[in-house]
PDB file of C-alpha atoms in Angstrom:
ATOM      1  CA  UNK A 314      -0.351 123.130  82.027  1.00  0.00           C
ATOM      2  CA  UNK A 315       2.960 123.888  82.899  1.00  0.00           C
ATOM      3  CA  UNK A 316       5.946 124.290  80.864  1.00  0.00           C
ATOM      4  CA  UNK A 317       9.689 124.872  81.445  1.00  0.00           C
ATOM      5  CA  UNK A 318      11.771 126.583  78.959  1.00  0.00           C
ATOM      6  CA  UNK A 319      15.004 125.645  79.720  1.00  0.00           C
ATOM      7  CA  UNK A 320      17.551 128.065  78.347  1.00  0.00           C
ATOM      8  CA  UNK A 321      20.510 127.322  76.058  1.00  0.00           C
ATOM      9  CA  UNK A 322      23.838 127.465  78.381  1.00  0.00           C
ATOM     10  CA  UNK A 323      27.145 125.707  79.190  1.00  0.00           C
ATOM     11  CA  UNK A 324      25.036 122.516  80.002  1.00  0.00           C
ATOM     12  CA  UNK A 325      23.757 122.290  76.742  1.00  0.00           C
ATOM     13  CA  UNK A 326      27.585 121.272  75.973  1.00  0.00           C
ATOM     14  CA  UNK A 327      26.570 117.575  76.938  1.00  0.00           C
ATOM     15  CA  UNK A 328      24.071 116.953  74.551  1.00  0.00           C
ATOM     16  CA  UNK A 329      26.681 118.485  71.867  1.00  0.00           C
ATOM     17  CA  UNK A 330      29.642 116.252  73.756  1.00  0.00           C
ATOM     18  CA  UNK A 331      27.193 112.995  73.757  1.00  0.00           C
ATOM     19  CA  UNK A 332      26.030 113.596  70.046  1.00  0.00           C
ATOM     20  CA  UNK A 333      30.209 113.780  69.262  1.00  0.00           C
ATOM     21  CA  UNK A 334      30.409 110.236  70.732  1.00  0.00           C
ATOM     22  CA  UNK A 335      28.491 108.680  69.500  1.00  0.00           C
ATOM     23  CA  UNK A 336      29.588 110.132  65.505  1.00  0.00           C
ATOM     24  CA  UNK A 337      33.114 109.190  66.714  1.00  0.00           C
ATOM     25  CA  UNK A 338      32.254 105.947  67.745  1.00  0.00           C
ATOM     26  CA  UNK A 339      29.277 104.204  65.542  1.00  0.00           C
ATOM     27  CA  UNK A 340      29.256 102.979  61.973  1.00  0.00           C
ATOM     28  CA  UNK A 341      26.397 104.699  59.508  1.00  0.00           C
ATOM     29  CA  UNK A 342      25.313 102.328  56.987  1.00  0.00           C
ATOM     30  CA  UNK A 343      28.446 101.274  54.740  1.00  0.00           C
ATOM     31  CA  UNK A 344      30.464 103.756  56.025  1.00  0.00           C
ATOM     32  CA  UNK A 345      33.361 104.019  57.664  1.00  0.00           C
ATOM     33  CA  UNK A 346      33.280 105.227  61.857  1.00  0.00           C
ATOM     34  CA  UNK A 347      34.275 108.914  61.389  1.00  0.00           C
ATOM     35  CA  UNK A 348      36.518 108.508  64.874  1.00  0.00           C
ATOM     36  CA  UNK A 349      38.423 106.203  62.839  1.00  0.00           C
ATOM     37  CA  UNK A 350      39.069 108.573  59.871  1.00  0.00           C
ATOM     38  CA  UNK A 351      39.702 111.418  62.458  1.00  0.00           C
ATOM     39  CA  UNK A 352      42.218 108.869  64.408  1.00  0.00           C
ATOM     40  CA  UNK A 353      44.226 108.099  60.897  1.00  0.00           C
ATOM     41  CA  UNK A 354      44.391 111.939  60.128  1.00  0.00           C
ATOM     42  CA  UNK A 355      45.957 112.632  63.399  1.00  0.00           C
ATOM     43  CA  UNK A 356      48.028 109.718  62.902  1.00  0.00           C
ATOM     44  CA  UNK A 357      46.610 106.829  65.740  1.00  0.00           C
ATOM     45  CA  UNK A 358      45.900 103.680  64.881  1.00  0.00           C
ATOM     46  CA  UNK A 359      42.094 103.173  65.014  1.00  0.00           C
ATOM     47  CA  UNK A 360      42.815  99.013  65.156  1.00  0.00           C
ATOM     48  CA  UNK A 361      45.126  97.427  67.852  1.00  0.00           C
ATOM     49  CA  UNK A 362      46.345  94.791  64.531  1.00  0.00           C
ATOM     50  CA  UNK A 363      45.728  96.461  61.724  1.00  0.00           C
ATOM     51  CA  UNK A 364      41.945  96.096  61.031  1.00  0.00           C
ATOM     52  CA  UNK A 365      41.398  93.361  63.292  1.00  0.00           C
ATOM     53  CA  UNK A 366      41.580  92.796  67.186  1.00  0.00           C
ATOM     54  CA  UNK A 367      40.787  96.153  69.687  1.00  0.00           C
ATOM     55  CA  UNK A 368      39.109  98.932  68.151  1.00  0.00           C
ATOM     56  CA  UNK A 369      40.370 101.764  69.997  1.00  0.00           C
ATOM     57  CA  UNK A 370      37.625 104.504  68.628  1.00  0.00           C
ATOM     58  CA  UNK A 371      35.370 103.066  71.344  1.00  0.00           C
ATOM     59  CA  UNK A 372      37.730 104.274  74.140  1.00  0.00           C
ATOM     60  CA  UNK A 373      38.489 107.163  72.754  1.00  0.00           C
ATOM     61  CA  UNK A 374      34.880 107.969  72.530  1.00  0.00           C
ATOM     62  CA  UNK A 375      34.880 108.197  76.568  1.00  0.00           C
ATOM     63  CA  UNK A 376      36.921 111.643  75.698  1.00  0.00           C
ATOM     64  CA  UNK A 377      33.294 113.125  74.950  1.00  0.00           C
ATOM     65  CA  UNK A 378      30.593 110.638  76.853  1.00  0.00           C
ATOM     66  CA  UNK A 379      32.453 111.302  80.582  1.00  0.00           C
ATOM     67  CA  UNK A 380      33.132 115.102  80.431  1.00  0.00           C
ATOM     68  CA  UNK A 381      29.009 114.838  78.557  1.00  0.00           C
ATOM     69  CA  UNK A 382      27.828 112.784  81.698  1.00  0.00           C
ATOM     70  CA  UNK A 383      29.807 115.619  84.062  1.00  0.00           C
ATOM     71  CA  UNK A 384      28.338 118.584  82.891  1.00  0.00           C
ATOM     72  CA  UNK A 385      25.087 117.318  82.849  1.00  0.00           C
ATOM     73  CA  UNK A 386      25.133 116.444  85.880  1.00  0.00           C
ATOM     74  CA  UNK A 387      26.441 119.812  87.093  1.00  0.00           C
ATOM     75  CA  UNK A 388      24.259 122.060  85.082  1.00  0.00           C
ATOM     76  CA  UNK A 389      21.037 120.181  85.010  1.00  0.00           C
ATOM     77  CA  UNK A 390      19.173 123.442  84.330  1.00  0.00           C
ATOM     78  CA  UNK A 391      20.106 123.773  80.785  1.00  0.00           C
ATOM     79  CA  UNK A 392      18.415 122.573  77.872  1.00  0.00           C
ATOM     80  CA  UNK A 393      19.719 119.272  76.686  1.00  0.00           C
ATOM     81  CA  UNK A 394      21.612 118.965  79.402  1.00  0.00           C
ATOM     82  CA  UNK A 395      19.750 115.973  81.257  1.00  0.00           C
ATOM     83  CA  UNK A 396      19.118 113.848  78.021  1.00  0.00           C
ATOM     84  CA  UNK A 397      23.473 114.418  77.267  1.00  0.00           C
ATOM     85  CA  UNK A 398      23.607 113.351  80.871  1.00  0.00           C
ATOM     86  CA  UNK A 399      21.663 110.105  80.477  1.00  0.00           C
ATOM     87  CA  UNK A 400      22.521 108.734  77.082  1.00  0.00           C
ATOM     88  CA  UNK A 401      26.269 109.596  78.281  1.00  0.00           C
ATOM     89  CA  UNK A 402      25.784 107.593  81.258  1.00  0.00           C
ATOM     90  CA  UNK A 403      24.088 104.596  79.118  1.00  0.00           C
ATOM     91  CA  UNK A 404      27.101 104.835  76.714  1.00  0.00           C
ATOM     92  CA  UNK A 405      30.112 105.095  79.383  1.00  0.00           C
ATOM     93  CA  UNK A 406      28.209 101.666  81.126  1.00  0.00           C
ATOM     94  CA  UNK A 407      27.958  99.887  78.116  1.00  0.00           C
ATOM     95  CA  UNK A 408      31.628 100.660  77.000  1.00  0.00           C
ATOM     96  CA  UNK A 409      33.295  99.536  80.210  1.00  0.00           C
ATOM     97  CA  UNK A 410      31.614  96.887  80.792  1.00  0.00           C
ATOM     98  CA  UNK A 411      30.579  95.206  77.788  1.00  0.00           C
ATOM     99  CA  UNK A 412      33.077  95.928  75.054  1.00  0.00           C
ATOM    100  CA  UNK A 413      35.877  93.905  77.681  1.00  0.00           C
ATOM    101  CA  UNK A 414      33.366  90.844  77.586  1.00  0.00           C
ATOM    102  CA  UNK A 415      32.908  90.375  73.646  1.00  0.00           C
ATOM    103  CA  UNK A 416      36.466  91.162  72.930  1.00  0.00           C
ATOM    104  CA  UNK A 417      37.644  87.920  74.595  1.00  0.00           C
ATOM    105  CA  UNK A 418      38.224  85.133  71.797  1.00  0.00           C
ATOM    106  CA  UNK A 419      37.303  82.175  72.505  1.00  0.00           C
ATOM    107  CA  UNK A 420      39.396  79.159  70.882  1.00  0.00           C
TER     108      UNK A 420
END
């Protein structure tokens, strides 16, 4: 049987990048989103009106999932560099075109 050891290089950067998003941009449990604690340290509003209406942490989540999906694609020979690429790519859809459709409120 074959096997490919991949080795650890600068493409193993978008696994790292994609796990970042998705810490920054997903609730755990009871917990708060850590991308909004980081957000209200730096001083950004996590919440277009106050805790209600746009969460912003979502879009500021693409700051890790497009330069993930990028270097995975570039350096595809590194471990954990395909698997960044794809869950990146999954995330970055899902974002664009989803999060528009269930923020509209319908009266």
């Amino acid at each position: 049987m074959n096997q490919i050891n991949k080795k650890i290089g600068l493409g193993s950067l978008s696994l790292l990048l994609c796990i970042m998003g998705i810490i920054f941009s997903f609730n755990f449990g009871d917990r708060v989103c850590y991308g909004d604690v980081i957000l209200k340290y730096i001083g950004l509003n996590p919440w277009s009106n106050g805790d209600t209406g746009t969460h912003y942490t979502v879009f500021y989540s693409l700051i890790f999932f497009i330069p993930s999906f990028i270097i995975g694609y570039k350096l595809k020979n590194n471990f954990g560099a395909k698997i960044g690429k794809m869950i990146s790519l999954i995330m970055i859809i899902l974002i664009l075109l989803f999060f528009p459709i269930l923020s509209i409120n319908i009266n």
